[in-house]
Coordinates of C-alpha atoms (C1' of nucleotides) in Angstrom, one line a residue:
Chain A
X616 CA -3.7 -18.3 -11.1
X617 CA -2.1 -19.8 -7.8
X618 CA 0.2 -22.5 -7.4
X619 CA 1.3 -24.7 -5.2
X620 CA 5.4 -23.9 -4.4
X621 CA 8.6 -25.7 -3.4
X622 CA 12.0 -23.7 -3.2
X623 CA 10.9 -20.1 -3.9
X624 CA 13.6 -16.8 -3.8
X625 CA 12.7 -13.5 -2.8
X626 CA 14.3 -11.1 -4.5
X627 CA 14.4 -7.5 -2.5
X628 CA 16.4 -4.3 -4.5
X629 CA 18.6 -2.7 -1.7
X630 CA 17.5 0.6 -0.7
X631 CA 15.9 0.9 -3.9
X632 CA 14.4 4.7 -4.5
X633 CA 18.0 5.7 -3.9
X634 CA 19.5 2.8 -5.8
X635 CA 17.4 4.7 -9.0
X636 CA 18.6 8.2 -7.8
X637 CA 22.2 6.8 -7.8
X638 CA 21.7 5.0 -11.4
X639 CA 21.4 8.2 -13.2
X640 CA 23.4 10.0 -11.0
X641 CA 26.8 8.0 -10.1
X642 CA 27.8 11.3 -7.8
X643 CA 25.5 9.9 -5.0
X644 CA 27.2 6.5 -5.0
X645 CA 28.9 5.9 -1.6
X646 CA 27.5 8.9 -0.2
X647 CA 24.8 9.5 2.5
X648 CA 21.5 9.8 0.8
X649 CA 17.8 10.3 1.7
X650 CA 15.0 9.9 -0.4
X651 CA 11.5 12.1 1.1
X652 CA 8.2 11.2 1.0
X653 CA 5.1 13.3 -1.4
X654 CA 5.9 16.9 -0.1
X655 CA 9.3 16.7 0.8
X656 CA 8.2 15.7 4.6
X657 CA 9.9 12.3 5.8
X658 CA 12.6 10.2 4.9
X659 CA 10.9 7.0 3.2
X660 CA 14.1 5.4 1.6
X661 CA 18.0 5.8 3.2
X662 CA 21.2 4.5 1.5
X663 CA 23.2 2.3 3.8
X664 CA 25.3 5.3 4.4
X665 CA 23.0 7.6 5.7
X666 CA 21.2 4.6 7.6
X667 CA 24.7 4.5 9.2
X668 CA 24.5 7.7 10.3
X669 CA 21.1 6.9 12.6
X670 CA 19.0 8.1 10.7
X671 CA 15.1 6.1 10.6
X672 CA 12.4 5.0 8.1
X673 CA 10.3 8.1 8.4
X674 CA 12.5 10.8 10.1
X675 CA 11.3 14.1 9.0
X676 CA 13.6 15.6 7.2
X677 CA 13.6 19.1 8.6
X678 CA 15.5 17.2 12.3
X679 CA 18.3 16.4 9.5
X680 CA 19.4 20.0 9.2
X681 CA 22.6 19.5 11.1
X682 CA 23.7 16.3 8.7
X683 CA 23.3 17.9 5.7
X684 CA 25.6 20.7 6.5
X685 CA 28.5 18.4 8.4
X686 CA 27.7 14.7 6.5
X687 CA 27.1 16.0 3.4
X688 CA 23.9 14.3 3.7
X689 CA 22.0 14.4 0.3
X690 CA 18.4 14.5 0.3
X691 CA 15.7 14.1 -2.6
X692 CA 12.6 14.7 -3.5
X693 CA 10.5 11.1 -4.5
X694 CA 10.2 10.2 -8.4
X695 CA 7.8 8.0 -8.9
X696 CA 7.7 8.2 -12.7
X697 CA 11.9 6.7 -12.6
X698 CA 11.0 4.4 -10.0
X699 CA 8.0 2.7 -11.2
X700 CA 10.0 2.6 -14.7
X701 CA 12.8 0.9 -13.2
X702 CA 10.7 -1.6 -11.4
X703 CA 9.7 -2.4 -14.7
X704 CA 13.3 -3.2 -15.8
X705 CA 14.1 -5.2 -12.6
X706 CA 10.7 -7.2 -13.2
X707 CA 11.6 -8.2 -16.8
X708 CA 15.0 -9.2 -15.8
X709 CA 14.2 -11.8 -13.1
X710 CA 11.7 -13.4 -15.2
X711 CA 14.2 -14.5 -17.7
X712 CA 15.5 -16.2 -14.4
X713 CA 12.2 -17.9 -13.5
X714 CA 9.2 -17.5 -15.9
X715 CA 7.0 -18.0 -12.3
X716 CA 7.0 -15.0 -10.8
X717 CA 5.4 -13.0 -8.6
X718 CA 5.6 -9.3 -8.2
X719 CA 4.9 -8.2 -4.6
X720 CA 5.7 -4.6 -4.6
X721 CA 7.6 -2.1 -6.4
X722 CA 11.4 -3.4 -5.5
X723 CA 10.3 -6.9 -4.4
X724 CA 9.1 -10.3 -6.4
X725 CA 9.1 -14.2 -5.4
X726 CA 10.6 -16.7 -7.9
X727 CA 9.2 -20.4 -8.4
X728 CA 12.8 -22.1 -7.7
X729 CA 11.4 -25.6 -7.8
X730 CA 13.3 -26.5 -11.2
X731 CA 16.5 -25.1 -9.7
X732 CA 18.9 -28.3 -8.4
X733 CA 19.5 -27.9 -4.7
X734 CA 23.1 -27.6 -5.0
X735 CA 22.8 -25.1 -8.0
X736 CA 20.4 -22.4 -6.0
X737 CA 23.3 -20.3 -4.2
X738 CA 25.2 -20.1 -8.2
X739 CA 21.9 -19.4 -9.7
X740 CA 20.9 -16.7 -7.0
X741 CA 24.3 -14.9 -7.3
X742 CA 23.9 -14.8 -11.2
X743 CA 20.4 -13.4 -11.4
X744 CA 22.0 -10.8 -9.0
X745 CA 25.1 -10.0 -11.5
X746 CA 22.6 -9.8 -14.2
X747 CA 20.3 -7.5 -13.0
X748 CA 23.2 -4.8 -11.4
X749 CA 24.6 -5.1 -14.9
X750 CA 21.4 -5.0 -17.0
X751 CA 19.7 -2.3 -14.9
X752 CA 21.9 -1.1 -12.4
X753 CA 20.2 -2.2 -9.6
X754 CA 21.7 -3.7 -6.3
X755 CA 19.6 -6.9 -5.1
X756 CA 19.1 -9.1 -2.3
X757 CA 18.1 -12.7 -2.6
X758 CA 16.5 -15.3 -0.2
X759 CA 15.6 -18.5 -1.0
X760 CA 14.1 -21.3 1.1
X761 CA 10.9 -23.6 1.2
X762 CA 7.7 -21.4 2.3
X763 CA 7.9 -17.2 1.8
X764 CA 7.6 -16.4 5.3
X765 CA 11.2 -18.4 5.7
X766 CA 12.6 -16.4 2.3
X767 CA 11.5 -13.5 3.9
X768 CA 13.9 -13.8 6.7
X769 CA 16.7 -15.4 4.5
X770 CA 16.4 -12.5 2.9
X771 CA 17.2 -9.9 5.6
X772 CA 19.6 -12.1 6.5
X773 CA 21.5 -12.1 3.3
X774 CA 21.2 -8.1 3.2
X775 CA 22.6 -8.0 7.0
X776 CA 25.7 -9.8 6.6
X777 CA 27.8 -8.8 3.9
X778 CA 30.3 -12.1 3.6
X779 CA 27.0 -13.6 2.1
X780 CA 27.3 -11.4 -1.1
X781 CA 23.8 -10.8 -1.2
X782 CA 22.8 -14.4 -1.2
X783 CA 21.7 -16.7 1.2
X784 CA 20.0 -19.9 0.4
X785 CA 18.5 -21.8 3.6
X786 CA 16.1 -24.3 1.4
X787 CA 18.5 -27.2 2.4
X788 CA 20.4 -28.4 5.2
X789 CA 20.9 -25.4 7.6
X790 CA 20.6 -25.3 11.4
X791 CA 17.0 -24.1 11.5
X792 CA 16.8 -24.2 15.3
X793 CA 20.1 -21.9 15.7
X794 CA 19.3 -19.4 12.9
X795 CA 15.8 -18.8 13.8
X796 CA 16.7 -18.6 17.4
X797 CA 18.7 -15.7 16.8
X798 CA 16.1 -13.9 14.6
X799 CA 13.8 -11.1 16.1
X800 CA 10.0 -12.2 16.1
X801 CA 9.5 -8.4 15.6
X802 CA 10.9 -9.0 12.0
X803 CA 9.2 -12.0 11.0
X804 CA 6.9 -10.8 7.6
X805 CA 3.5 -10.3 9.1
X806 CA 4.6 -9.6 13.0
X807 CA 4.1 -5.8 13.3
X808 CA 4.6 -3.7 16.4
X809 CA 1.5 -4.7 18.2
X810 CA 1.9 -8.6 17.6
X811 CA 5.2 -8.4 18.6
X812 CA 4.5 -6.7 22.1
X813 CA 1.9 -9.3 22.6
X814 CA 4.3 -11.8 21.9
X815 CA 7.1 -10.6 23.7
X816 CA 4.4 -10.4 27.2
X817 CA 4.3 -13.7 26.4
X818 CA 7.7 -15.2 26.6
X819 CA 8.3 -15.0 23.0
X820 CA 10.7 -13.1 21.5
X821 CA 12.5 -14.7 18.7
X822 CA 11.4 -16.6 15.4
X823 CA 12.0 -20.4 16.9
X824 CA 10.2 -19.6 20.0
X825 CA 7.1 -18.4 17.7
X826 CA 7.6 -21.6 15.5
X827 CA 7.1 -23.8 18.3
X828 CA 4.1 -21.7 20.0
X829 CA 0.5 -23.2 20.7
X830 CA -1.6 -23.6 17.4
X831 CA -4.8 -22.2 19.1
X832 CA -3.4 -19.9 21.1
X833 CA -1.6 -18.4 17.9
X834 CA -5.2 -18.8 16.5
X835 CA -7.1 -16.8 19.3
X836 CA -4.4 -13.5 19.4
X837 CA -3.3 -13.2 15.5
X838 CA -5.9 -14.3 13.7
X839 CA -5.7 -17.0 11.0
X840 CA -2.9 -15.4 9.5
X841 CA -0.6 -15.8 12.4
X842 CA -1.5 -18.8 12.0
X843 CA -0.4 -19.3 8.5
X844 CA 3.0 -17.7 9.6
X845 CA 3.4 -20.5 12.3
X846 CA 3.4 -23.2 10.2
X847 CA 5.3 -21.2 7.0
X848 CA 8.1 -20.9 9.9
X849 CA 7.8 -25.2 10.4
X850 CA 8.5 -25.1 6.4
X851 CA 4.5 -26.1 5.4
X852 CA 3.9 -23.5 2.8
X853 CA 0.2 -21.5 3.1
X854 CA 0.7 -18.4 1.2
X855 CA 1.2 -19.8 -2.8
X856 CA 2.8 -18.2 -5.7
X857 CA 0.4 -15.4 -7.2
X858 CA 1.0 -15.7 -10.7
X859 CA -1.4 -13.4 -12.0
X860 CA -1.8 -9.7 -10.5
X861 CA -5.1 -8.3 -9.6
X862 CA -7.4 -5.8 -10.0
X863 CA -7.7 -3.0 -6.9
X864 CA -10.4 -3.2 -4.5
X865 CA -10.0 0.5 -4.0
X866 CA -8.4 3.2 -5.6
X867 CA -7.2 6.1 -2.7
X868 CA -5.7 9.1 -3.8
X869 CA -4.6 11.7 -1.3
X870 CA -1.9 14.2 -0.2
X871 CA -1.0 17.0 1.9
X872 CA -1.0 20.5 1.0
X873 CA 2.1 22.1 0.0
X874 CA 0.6 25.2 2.6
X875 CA -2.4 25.2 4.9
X876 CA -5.7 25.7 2.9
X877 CA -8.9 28.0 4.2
X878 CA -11.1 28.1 1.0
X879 CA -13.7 25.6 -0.1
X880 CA -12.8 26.5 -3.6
X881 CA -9.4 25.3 -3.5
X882 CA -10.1 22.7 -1.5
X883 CA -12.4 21.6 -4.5
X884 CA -9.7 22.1 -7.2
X885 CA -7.2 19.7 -5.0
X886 CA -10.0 16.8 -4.8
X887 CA -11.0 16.9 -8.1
X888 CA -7.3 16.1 -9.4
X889 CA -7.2 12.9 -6.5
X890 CA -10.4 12.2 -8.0
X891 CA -8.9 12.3 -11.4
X892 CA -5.9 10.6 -10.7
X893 CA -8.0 7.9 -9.3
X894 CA -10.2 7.4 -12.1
X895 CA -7.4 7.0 -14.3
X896 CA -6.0 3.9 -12.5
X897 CA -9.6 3.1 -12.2
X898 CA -10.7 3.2 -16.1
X899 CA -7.2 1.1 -17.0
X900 CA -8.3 -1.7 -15.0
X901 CA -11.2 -1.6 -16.5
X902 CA -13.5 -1.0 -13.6
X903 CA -16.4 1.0 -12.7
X904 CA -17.0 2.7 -8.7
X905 CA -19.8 2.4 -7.0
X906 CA -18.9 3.9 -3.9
X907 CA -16.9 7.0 -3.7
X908 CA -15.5 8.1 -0.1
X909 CA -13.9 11.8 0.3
X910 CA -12.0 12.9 3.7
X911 CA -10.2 16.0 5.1
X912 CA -8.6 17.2 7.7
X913 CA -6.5 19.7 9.9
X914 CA -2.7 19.0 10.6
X915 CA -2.5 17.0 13.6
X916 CA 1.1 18.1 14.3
X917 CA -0.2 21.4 15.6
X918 CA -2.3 20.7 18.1
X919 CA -2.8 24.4 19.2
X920 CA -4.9 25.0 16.1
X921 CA -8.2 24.2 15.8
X922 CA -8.5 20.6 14.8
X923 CA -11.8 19.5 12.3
X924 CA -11.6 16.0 9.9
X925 CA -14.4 14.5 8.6
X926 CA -15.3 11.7 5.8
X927 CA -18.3 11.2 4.0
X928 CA -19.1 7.8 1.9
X929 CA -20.9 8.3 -1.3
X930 CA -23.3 5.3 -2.9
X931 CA -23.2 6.2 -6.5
X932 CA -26.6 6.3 -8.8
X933 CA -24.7 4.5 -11.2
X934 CA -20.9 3.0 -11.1
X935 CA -19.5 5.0 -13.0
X936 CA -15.4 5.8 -14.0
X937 CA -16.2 8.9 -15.7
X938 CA -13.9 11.8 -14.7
X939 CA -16.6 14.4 -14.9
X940 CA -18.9 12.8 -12.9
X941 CA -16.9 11.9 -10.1
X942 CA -15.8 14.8 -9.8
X943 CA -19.4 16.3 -9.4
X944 CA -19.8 14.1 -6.5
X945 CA -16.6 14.4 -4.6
X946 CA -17.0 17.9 -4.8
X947 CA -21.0 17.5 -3.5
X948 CA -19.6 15.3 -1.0
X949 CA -16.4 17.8 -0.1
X950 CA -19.3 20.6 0.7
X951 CA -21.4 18.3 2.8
X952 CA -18.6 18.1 5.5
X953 CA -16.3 21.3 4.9
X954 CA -16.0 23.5 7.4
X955 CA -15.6 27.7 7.3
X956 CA -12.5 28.8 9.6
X957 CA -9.9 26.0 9.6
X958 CA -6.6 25.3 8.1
X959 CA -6.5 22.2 5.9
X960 CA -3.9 19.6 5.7
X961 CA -4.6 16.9 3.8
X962 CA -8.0 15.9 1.9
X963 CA -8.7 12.9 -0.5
X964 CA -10.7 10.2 -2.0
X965 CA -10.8 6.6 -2.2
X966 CA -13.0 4.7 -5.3
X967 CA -14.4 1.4 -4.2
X968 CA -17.2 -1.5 -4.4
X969 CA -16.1 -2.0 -8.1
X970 CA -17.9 -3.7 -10.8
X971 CA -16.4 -4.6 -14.3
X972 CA -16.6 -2.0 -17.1
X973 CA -18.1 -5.0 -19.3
X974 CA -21.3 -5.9 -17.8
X975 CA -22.4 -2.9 -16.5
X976 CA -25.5 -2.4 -14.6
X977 CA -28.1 -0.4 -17.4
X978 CA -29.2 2.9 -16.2
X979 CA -32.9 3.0 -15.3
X980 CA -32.9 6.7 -16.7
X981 CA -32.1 5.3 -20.1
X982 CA -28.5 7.9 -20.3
X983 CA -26.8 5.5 -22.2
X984 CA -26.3 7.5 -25.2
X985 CA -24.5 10.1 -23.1
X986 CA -22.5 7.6 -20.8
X987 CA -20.9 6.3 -24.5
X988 CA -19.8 9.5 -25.2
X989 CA -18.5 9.5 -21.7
X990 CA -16.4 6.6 -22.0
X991 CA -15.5 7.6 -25.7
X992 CA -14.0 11.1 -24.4
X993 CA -12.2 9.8 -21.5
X994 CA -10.5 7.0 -23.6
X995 CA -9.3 10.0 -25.7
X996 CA -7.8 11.6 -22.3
X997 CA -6.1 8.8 -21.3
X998 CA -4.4 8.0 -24.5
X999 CA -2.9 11.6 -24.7
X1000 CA -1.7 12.3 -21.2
X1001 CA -0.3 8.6 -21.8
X1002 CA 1.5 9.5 -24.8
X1003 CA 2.5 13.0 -24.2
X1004 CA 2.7 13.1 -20.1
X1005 CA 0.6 13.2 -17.3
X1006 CA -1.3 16.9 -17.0
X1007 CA -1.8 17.3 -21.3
X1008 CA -5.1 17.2 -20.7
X1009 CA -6.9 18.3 -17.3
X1010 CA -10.3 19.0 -16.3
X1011 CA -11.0 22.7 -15.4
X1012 CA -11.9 22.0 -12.3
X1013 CA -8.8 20.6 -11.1
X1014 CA -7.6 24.5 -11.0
X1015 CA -4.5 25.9 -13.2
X1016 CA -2.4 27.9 -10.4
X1017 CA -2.8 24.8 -8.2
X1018 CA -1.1 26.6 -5.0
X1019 CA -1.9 23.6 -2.7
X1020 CA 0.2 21.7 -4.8
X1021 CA 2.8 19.2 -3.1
X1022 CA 6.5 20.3 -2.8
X1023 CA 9.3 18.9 -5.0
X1024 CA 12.0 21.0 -4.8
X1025 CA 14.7 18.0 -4.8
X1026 CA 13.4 15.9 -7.6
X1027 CA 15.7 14.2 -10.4
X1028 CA 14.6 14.3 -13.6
X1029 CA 12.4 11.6 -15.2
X1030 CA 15.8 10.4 -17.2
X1031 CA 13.4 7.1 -18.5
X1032 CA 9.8 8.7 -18.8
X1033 CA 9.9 11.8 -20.4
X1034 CA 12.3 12.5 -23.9
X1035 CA 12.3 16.0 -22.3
X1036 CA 14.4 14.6 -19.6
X1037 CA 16.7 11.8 -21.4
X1038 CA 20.0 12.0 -19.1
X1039 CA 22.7 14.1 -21.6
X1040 CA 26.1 12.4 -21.7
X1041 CA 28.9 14.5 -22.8
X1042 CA 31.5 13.6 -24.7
Chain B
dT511 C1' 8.6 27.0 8.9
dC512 C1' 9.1 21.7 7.9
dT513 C1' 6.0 15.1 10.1
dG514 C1' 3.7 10.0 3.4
dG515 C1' 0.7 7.5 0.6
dG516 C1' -1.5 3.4 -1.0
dG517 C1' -3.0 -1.0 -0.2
dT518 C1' -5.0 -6.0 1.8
dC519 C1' -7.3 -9.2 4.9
dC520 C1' -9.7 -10.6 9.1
dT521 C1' -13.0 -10.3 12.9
dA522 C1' -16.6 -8.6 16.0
dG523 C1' -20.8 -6.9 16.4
dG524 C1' -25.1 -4.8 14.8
dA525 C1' -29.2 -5.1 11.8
dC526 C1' -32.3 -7.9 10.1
dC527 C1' -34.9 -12.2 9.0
dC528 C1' -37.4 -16.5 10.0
Chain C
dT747 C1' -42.2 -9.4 33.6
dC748 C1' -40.3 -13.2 31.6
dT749 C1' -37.6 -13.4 26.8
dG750 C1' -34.6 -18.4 21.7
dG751 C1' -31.7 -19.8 18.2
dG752 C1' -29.8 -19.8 13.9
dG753 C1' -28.6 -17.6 9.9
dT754 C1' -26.9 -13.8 6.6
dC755 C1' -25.1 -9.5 5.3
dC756 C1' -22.8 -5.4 6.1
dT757 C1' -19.5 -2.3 8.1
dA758 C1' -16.1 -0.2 11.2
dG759 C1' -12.0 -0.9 13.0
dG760 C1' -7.7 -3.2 13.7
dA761 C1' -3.8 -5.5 12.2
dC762 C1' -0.5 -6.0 8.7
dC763 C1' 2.3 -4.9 4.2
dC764 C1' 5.6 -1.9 1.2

DNA sequence: TCTGGGGTCCTAGGACCC
DNA sequence: TCTGGGGTCCTAGGACCC
């Protein structure tokens, strides 16, 4: 369901992987801390702290040696069990604010504020912010204004300067021309780093000069969707509220190797867990694949070693979500394009070209009988790695010493997930 | 020693057809 | 040797997002 939208906030949780990490721990609070990507590589959150120590998005984590030791810099492994739990939480909380909402990522969602008086939004904004700091915890950022695109930058506005309280409402009378003139065009929402060079060879540098830029010459260099941004900066909304959420178009799952791996066999038992990982998220939307792609490669970082990657896409027989079978072809597909004598990296798979579980295609072969038994068995599955954790039940395939395995060797606990983990508190 | 993972949408161009 | 025009479908690649 879409709608059409006046006033609409975006609300953003501040830094929010290590806004989770700090919940449960309160020690991290006003301290520098990091949160790393899968395998411990890259810093992919920063609390404002460490952010003022220089560090970037995406900094590996091993150049941060030096701040750890004399900063006192904290870093963590990702949890993406607490986070996606919290997310939860936040979600539930801002729709008791607005019953319109749209969740656009993990720590971000867009509230219909159209019922909201103009002269109430800045009151409202600031106690949907109390409430969800005090119901979950959470730190937040809101924008509000008359198209996304201008939220968006009300938003990071609201974030930057802290005598705003976290709240900045430009829906009304503001001096449009002034604050967009002093706003990057680099950090307009859907200008990334090769629009913006474009733009900036072209005189334009700053959100007001890309407002007031030539319609078809917008058209011919970013595509219909700069063009959409264009007139969402003039206040003429083109991107509506997405009530509902959708179904996946693909399904990837992927990761590097805790260590280099040599052997095919290994190699196998790492893609058929992506592969079952992906079918999971696959069967609970209640899809079937048709296409299944698998891909692997070298490290690039080391460009002394020999360097091999390769993909190969797979039409299916028959769409299928079943764990077994998908796991016979990724594997079939793995030996088609694996190579003897190099160190692997990373491998992976992505599930697409989906059709709905409920009107499947019949198969010509007449295997029904055995595909219900399929489905039967892998509902079973499901239900008890969703009930007892993730890993109750695996495939053999999927290996049981796992030595490609990611590293983790900073993560918190699941405090929300797992009654294994429930934080203690101490009298 | 150590450098992420998972998505979406749009367009150009090729293959194919009449 | 010269060599049309219009349409559809598909895919690879590029751009963006968090």
């Amino acid at each position: 369901m879409r709608a059409i939208i006046g006033p609409v906030a975006l609300v953003d949780c501040n830094n929010f992987y290590v806004s989770c990490e700090r919940v449960f721990d309160p020690g991290l609070l006003r301290k520098p801390v990091v949160v790393l990507s899968n395998n411990d590589g890259c810093v992919v959150a920063r609390s404002n702290e460490a952010k003022g120590l220089g560090i970037g998005f995406g900094t590996p984590i091993f150049k941060c040696g030096e701040l750890v030791r004399s900063k006192g810099l904290k870093a963590l492994s990702s949890n993406y069990a607490l986070y996606g739990d919290m997310s939860r939480r936040v979600m539930d909380c801002l729709s008791r604010f607005s019953p319109r909402i749209e969740t656009y990522s993990i720590d971000e969602a867009f509230l219909d504020f159209s019922g909201i008086p103009l002269t109430e939004r800045t009151a409202y904004a600031h106690q949907l912010r109390r409430r969800v700091l005090k119901e979950v915890g959470i730190p937040v950022s809101v924008g509000v204004a008359t198209t996304k695109t201008l939220a968006k930058i009300a938003n990071k506005l609201a974030k930057r300067n802290a005598g705003l309280k976290g709240v900045l409402d430009i829906s009304g009378e503001v001096d449009m021309d002034a604050l967009l003139s002093a706003f990057p065009v680099s950090e307009i929402w859907g200008v990334g780093y090769r629009y913006s060079q474009t733009l900036n060879r072209h005189g334009i540098s700053n959100a007001l000069q890309l407002r007031g830029a030539d319609f078809s010459w917008v058209r011919k260099k970013m595509t219909i969707k700069g063009l959409r941004t264009v007139l969402e900066l003039r206040g003429i909304s083109c991107m509506p509220l997405e009530l509902m959420s959708k179904d996946k178009k693909a399904i990837t799952s992927s990761r590097s190797f805790g260590k280099p791996v040599v052997e095919l066999d290994e190699l196998k038992e790492a893609v058929a867990t992506y592969v079952s990982r992906a079918a999971v998220k696959l069967r609970a939307q209640g899809s079937l694949a048709g296409t299944l792609m698998v891909f692997l490669a070298t490290n690039r970082f080391k460009p002394d070693d020999p360097q091999y990657s390769n993909f190969l896409h797979l039409n299916l027989p028959t769409a299928t979500s079943d764990s077994p079978e998908l796991i016979r072809h990724a594997c079939f597909g793995l030996q088609r394009i694996y190579r003897e004598g190099f160190s692997y990296k990373q491998a992976g798979v992505i599930l697409s070209n989906f059709s709905s579980e409920r009107h499947t295609q019949l198969d010509i072969f007449g295997a029904e009988e055995k595909r219900e038994r399929g489905r039967k068995l892998m509902g079973v599955v499901d239900a008890v790695n969703l009930r007892f954790g993730r890993g109750t039940l695996e495939f053999a395939a999927c290996g049981l010493e796992q030595p490609w395995k990611t590293r983790q060797e900073m993560k918190s606990p699941a405090y929300t997930t797992n009654w294994d983990q429930l934080p203690v508190v101490r009298a």
